[in-house]
Coordinates of C-alpha atoms in Angstrom, one line a residue:
X1 CA 4.7 -28.2 -12.5
X2 CA 4.6 -25.0 -10.4
X3 CA 1.3 -24.7 -8.4
X4 CA 0.1 -21.3 -7.4
X5 CA -2.8 -21.0 -5.0
X6 CA -4.4 -17.6 -4.9
X7 CA -5.9 -17.1 -1.5
X8 CA -8.9 -14.9 -0.7
X9 CA -8.0 -11.7 1.1
X10 CA -9.4 -11.3 4.6
X11 CA -8.5 -7.7 5.2
X12 CA -11.6 -5.5 5.4
X13 CA -12.3 -3.7 2.2
X14 CA -9.4 -5.3 0.3
X15 CA -10.5 -5.8 -3.3
X16 CA -7.2 -6.2 -5.1
X17 CA -5.6 -9.4 -6.3
X18 CA -2.0 -10.5 -6.6
X19 CA -2.9 -12.5 -9.7
X20 CA -5.3 -11.1 -12.3
X21 CA -7.2 -13.3 -14.8
X22 CA -4.9 -12.1 -17.7
X23 CA -1.7 -12.9 -15.7
X24 CA -3.2 -16.3 -14.9
X25 CA -3.7 -16.9 -18.6
X26 CA 0.0 -16.4 -19.4
X27 CA 1.1 -18.6 -16.4
X28 CA -1.2 -21.4 -17.5
X29 CA 0.1 -21.2 -21.0
X30 CA 3.6 -21.7 -19.5
X31 CA 2.7 -24.9 -17.7
X32 CA 1.6 -23.5 -14.3
X33 CA -1.3 -25.0 -12.3
X34 CA -3.4 -22.3 -10.6
X35 CA -6.0 -22.7 -7.9
X36 CA -8.1 -19.7 -7.1
X37 CA -10.1 -19.4 -3.8
X38 CA -13.6 -18.0 -4.4
X39 CA -14.0 -14.5 -3.2
X40 CA -17.0 -12.1 -3.2
X41 CA -14.7 -9.2 -2.3
X42 CA -12.1 -9.5 -5.1
X43 CA -12.6 -7.0 -7.9
X44 CA -12.4 -9.8 -10.5
X45 CA -15.3 -12.2 -10.6
X46 CA -14.5 -15.9 -9.9
X47 CA -15.8 -16.7 -13.4
X48 CA -13.1 -14.5 -15.0
X49 CA -10.5 -16.9 -13.6
X50 CA -12.4 -20.0 -14.4
X51 CA -12.8 -18.9 -18.0
X52 CA -9.0 -18.6 -18.3
X53 CA -8.5 -22.2 -17.0
X54 CA -8.0 -21.8 -13.3
X55 CA -9.4 -24.2 -10.8
X56 CA -11.8 -22.6 -8.4
X57 CA -11.6 -23.8 -4.7
X58 CA -13.5 -22.9 -1.6
X59 CA -12.6 -19.7 0.3
X60 CA -9.8 -20.0 2.9
X61 CA -8.8 -23.6 2.2
X62 CA -5.2 -22.8 1.5
X63 CA -4.0 -24.6 4.7
X64 CA -5.2 -27.8 3.0
X65 CA -3.3 -27.0 -0.3
X66 CA -0.7 -29.5 -1.5
X67 CA 2.5 -29.1 0.3
X68 CA 4.4 -27.9 -2.8
X69 CA 1.9 -25.1 -3.6
X70 CA 2.9 -21.5 -3.3
X71 CA 0.2 -19.6 -1.4
X72 CA 0.0 -16.2 -3.0
X73 CA -1.9 -13.2 -1.7
X74 CA -1.4 -9.5 -0.9
X75 CA -2.2 -8.5 2.6
X76 CA -1.7 -10.1 6.0
X77 CA -2.9 -13.6 6.8
X78 CA -6.1 -14.0 8.9
X79 CA -5.9 -12.6 12.4
X80 CA -6.1 -14.4 15.7
X81 CA -4.2 -17.4 14.5
X82 CA -0.8 -18.5 15.8
X83 CA -0.8 -22.0 14.2
X84 CA 2.5 -23.1 12.5
X85 CA 2.7 -22.4 8.7
X86 CA 4.3 -25.0 6.4
X87 CA 3.7 -23.7 2.9
X88 CA 5.7 -21.2 0.9
X89 CA 3.8 -17.9 1.0
X90 CA 4.2 -15.0 -1.4
X91 CA 2.7 -11.8 0.1
X92 CA 3.4 -8.5 1.9
X93 CA 4.2 -9.9 5.3
X94 CA 5.2 -6.5 6.9
X95 CA 7.5 -8.1 9.4
X96 CA 11.1 -7.3 8.2
X97 CA 11.3 -3.7 9.6
X98 CA 10.5 -4.4 13.3
X99 CA 6.8 -3.6 12.8
X100 CA 4.5 -4.5 15.7
X101 CA 4.2 -8.3 16.1
X102 CA 7.0 -9.1 13.6
X103 CA 8.5 -11.9 15.6
X104 CA 5.1 -13.6 16.1
X105 CA 4.6 -13.8 12.4
X106 CA 8.0 -15.2 11.7
X107 CA 7.8 -17.7 14.5
X108 CA 4.7 -19.3 12.8
X109 CA 6.8 -20.0 9.8
X110 CA 9.8 -21.2 11.9
X111 CA 7.5 -23.6 13.8
X112 CA 5.9 -25.0 10.6
X113 CA 9.1 -24.9 8.5
X114 CA 7.4 -22.7 6.0
X115 CA 8.8 -19.8 4.0
X116 CA 7.9 -16.2 3.3
X117 CA 8.9 -14.8 -0.1
X118 CA 8.0 -11.3 0.6
X119 CA 6.6 -9.2 -2.3
X120 CA 8.2 -6.1 -0.9
X121 CA 11.6 -7.7 -1.0
X122 CA 11.5 -9.1 -4.5
X123 CA 14.3 -6.8 -5.9
X124 CA 16.7 -6.7 -8.8
X125 CA 20.5 -6.4 -8.6
X126 CA 20.3 -2.7 -7.8
X127 CA 17.8 -3.2 -5.0
X128 CA 14.8 -1.9 -6.9
X129 CA 11.5 -3.6 -6.4
X130 CA 10.4 -5.6 -9.4
X131 CA 6.7 -5.0 -8.7
X132 CA 5.0 -2.5 -6.4
X133 CA 1.7 -0.7 -5.8
X134 CA 3.5 2.6 -5.0
X135 CA 2.2 4.6 -7.9
X136 CA -1.4 3.8 -7.2
X137 CA -0.8 4.3 -3.4
X138 CA 0.4 7.8 -4.0
X139 CA -2.4 8.5 -6.5
X140 CA -5.1 7.2 -4.2
X141 CA -3.7 8.9 -1.1
X142 CA -3.6 12.3 -2.8
X143 CA -7.1 11.8 -4.1
X144 CA -8.4 11.2 -0.6
X145 CA -6.3 14.1 0.8
X146 CA -8.0 16.4 -1.7
X147 CA -11.4 14.9 -0.9
X148 CA -10.9 15.4 2.8
X149 CA -9.7 19.0 2.2
X150 CA -12.9 19.8 0.2
X151 CA -14.9 18.3 3.1
X152 CA -13.2 20.6 5.5
X153 CA -14.2 23.6 3.4
X154 CA -17.7 22.6 2.5
X155 CA -18.7 20.8 5.7
X156 CA -16.4 22.0 8.5
X157 CA -18.4 20.3 11.3
X158 CA -19.1 17.1 9.4
X159 CA -16.8 14.0 9.8
X160 CA -15.4 12.6 6.6
X161 CA -17.5 9.5 5.7
X162 CA -16.7 6.0 4.5
X163 CA -15.0 5.6 1.2
X164 CA -15.9 3.1 -1.5
X165 CA -13.6 1.9 -4.3
X166 CA -13.9 3.5 -7.7
X167 CA -14.4 1.5 -11.0
X168 CA -11.6 3.4 -12.7
X169 CA -9.3 6.5 -12.5
X170 CA -11.5 8.7 -14.7
X171 CA -14.5 8.3 -12.4
X172 CA -12.4 9.1 -9.4
X173 CA -10.8 12.2 -11.0
X174 CA -14.1 13.6 -12.2
X175 CA -15.5 13.2 -8.7
X176 CA -12.5 15.0 -7.1
X177 CA -12.6 17.8 -9.7
X178 CA -16.3 18.5 -9.0
X179 CA -15.6 18.5 -5.2
X180 CA -12.6 20.9 -5.7
X181 CA -14.7 23.3 -7.8
X182 CA -17.2 23.7 -5.0
X183 CA -14.5 24.0 -2.2
X184 CA -12.4 26.5 -4.1
X185 CA -15.5 28.7 -4.6
X186 CA -16.0 28.7 -0.9
X187 CA -12.3 28.9 0.2
X188 CA -11.2 31.3 -2.5
X189 CA -8.1 29.4 -3.6
X190 CA -6.7 25.9 -4.4
X191 CA -5.0 23.9 -1.7
X192 CA -1.2 23.7 -1.6
X193 CA 0.1 20.2 -1.6
X194 CA 3.5 19.1 -0.6
X195 CA 4.7 15.6 -1.8
X196 CA 7.6 14.2 0.1
X197 CA 9.5 11.7 -2.0
X198 CA 8.1 13.2 -5.2
X199 CA 10.6 11.6 -7.6
X200 CA 9.8 8.0 -6.6
X201 CA 7.2 5.7 -7.8
X202 CA 4.8 6.6 -5.1
X203 CA 5.5 10.3 -5.3
X204 CA 5.0 10.4 -9.0
X205 CA 1.5 8.9 -8.5
X206 CA 0.8 11.6 -6.0
X207 CA 1.9 14.4 -8.3
X208 CA 0.0 12.9 -11.3
X209 CA -3.2 12.8 -9.3
X210 CA -2.8 16.4 -8.2
X211 CA -2.2 17.5 -11.7
X212 CA -5.1 15.5 -13.2
X213 CA -7.4 16.9 -10.5
X214 CA -6.5 20.4 -11.8
X215 CA -4.1 21.6 -9.1
X216 CA -1.8 24.2 -10.6
X217 CA 1.9 23.5 -10.7
X218 CA 2.8 26.3 -8.3
X219 CA 0.5 24.6 -5.7
X220 CA 2.3 21.3 -6.0
X221 CA 5.5 21.4 -3.9
X222 CA 7.7 18.5 -4.8
X223 CA 10.4 17.5 -2.3
X224 CA 12.9 14.6 -2.5
X225 CA 16.4 13.8 -1.4
X226 CA 17.9 17.2 -2.4
X227 CA 15.4 19.2 -0.4
X228 CA 15.5 16.9 2.7
X229 CA 19.3 16.2 3.0
X230 CA 19.7 18.8 5.8
X231 CA 17.4 16.7 8.0
X232 CA 14.1 17.5 9.6
X233 CA 11.9 18.7 11.1
X234 CA 10.7 20.9 8.3
X235 CA 8.6 24.0 9.0
X236 CA 7.9 24.3 5.3
X237 CA 5.4 21.5 5.7
X238 CA 3.3 23.7 8.0
X239 CA 2.9 26.2 5.1
X240 CA 1.0 23.7 3.0
X241 CA -2.6 22.6 3.3
X242 CA -2.0 18.9 2.5
X243 CA 1.2 17.0 3.2
X244 CA 1.6 13.6 1.4
X245 CA 4.4 11.4 2.7
X246 CA 5.6 9.0 0.0
X247 CA 9.1 8.1 1.2
X248 CA 10.3 4.5 1.5
X249 CA 11.7 4.2 5.0
X250 CA 14.6 1.8 5.4
X251 CA 16.6 3.5 8.2
X252 CA 16.1 5.9 11.1
X253 CA 15.9 9.5 10.0
X254 CA 15.0 12.8 11.9
X255 CA 11.3 13.4 12.0
X256 CA 9.6 15.5 9.3
X257 CA 7.1 16.8 11.8
X258 CA 6.7 16.8 15.6
X259 CA 3.6 17.1 17.7
X260 CA 4.8 20.4 19.1
X261 CA 5.1 21.9 15.6
X262 CA 1.4 21.3 15.1
X263 CA 0.6 23.6 18.1
X264 CA 2.1 26.5 16.1
X265 CA 0.5 28.7 13.6
X266 CA 0.0 26.6 10.4
X267 CA -1.9 26.2 7.2
X268 CA -1.5 22.4 7.3
X269 CA -4.8 20.6 7.9
X270 CA -4.3 17.2 6.3
X271 CA -1.5 14.6 6.6
X272 CA -1.6 11.7 4.1
X273 CA 0.9 9.2 5.3
X274 CA 1.0 6.9 2.3
X275 CA 4.1 5.2 3.6
X276 CA 2.1 4.3 6.7
X277 CA 5.0 3.2 8.9
X278 CA 2.6 3.6 11.9
X279 CA 4.1 0.9 14.1
X280 CA 7.7 1.4 12.9
X281 CA 9.9 2.8 15.7
X282 CA 11.5 5.1 13.1
X283 CA 8.3 6.6 11.8
X284 CA 9.2 10.1 10.6
X285 CA 5.7 11.4 11.3
X286 CA 5.4 10.6 15.0
X287 CA 2.2 12.6 15.5
X288 CA -0.3 9.7 15.4
X289 CA -0.2 6.0 16.2
X290 CA -3.2 4.4 14.5
X291 CA -4.0 3.1 11.1
X292 CA -7.2 4.5 9.5
X293 CA -9.5 2.5 7.3
X294 CA -11.8 2.9 4.3
X295 CA -14.7 2.8 6.8
X296 CA -13.1 5.5 8.9
X297 CA -10.5 7.2 6.7
X298 CA -9.3 9.9 9.0
X299 CA -8.2 10.4 12.6
X300 CA -8.0 13.9 14.2
X301 CA -5.0 15.0 16.1
X302 CA -5.6 17.1 19.2
X303 CA -3.3 20.2 19.3
X304 CA -3.2 23.6 21.0
X305 CA -4.0 25.2 17.7
X306 CA -7.8 25.3 17.0
X307 CA -7.2 24.8 13.3
X308 CA -8.2 21.2 12.8
X309 CA -5.7 18.6 11.5
X310 CA -6.6 15.1 10.2
X311 CA -4.4 12.2 9.3
X312 CA -5.1 9.6 6.6
X313 CA -3.1 6.4 7.3
X314 CA -4.8 3.7 5.3
X315 CA -2.3 0.9 4.7
X316 CA -3.8 -0.4 1.5
X317 CA -4.7 2.8 -0.4
X318 CA -4.4 1.2 -3.9
X319 CA -7.6 -0.7 -3.4
X320 CA -9.4 2.6 -4.0
X321 CA -8.7 1.7 -7.7
X322 CA -8.5 -2.1 -7.3
X323 CA -8.8 -3.2 -10.9
X324 CA -6.2 -0.8 -12.3
X325 CA -3.8 -1.3 -9.4
X326 CA -4.0 -5.1 -9.6
X327 CA -3.5 -5.0 -13.4
X328 CA -0.4 -2.8 -13.1
X329 CA 1.1 -4.9 -10.3
X330 CA 0.5 -8.3 -11.8
X331 CA 1.9 -7.2 -15.1
X332 CA 5.2 -6.2 -13.4
X333 CA 5.2 -9.3 -11.2
X334 CA 4.6 -11.8 -14.0
X335 CA 8.1 -12.2 -15.4
X336 CA 9.4 -13.0 -11.9
X337 CA 6.6 -15.5 -11.2
X338 CA 7.6 -17.3 -14.4
X339 CA 11.0 -17.7 -12.9
X340 CA 9.5 -20.0 -10.2
X341 CA 10.0 -22.8 -12.8
X342 CA 13.7 -22.5 -12.1
X343 CA 13.7 -20.8 -8.7
X344 CA 17.1 -22.1 -7.7
X345 CA 18.7 -20.1 -10.5
X346 CA 16.6 -17.0 -10.0
X347 CA 18.5 -14.2 -8.2
X348 CA 15.3 -12.4 -7.3
X349 CA 13.8 -15.5 -5.5
X350 CA 17.1 -16.4 -3.9
X351 CA 17.5 -13.0 -2.5
X352 CA 14.0 -13.1 -1.1
X353 CA 14.7 -16.5 0.6
X354 CA 18.0 -15.2 2.0
X355 CA 16.4 -12.2 3.7
X356 CA 13.7 -14.4 5.2
X357 CA 16.3 -16.7 6.7
X358 CA 18.2 -13.7 8.1
X359 CA 15.0 -12.3 9.7
X360 CA 14.1 -15.7 11.2
X361 CA 17.5 -15.9 12.8
X362 CA 16.8 -12.5 14.5
X363 CA 13.3 -13.5 15.6
X364 CA 14.6 -16.8 17.0
X365 CA 17.5 -15.3 18.9

């Protein structure tokens, strides 16, 4: 029997879940055993899982889980802990692309003889991810970009405040539409939005959000491989009000923007880095170096140009719509989770284990 142990997320303001109650119902019907750590932050109530037949367990007790349990979650493990890890963990580890601290994470698993089955690297034969939050990341990032732009027009001397999650997309869009109406009345026009990586999963979410908020098609500039094949930097970005970066970075590329460009005359006042490769040495937007949070969503960049520019670099944007994002993700992940019953014959899981071993060899060299 496959045992899944859903851990409580410890990242501040993280409300999503890797397993939803409806996904758990299907897994239980297929012979899985599921333990769910209690959580007051998760968008789904503990009772929703209990009603489906899951076993509720105390918060953050996953280290005491049975040795054969898969510990499943979304974001990073609790901070300030370098103890060895012995379980098989399914989560977004963010340590395969030379991010800050990547070796430290892997060495915990090496010492404990544990395994990372990284959600980002569960891919099919063509290398496409079988489940991702990209659509909702792009959607949420664009919503926040529009909200910050309206704040710049309506309250130019007031810092953008803390953001809370929304119960659903309709409530979020209605709020953004109302804010835009007021800002456009002051500014005299709609903002121009450039979406980089517009044809991907993340980019399509960004474009959909802009459209639903009422941004006209001529004010949504959609760039992808064809437009960027000449290589950056791209001065066209400076001609937009909001730049939304949605690319998936897997190799070094020329930067889209440089710090020097921001000193020039520009319309650009907001950068939404949905991709959020802040600590990646190949980050194509090397104009900032910190992640922002839902408590403090923006960071200002000092430039020689008096026109303000703010960056949104929240690395878990989909939690702005936690229920919808979790439902969407868990539905896509479910068929692959069912394959854990025969993991040795599942190409998806075998590929995930192979890349883990390859990265461990690099970290241990």
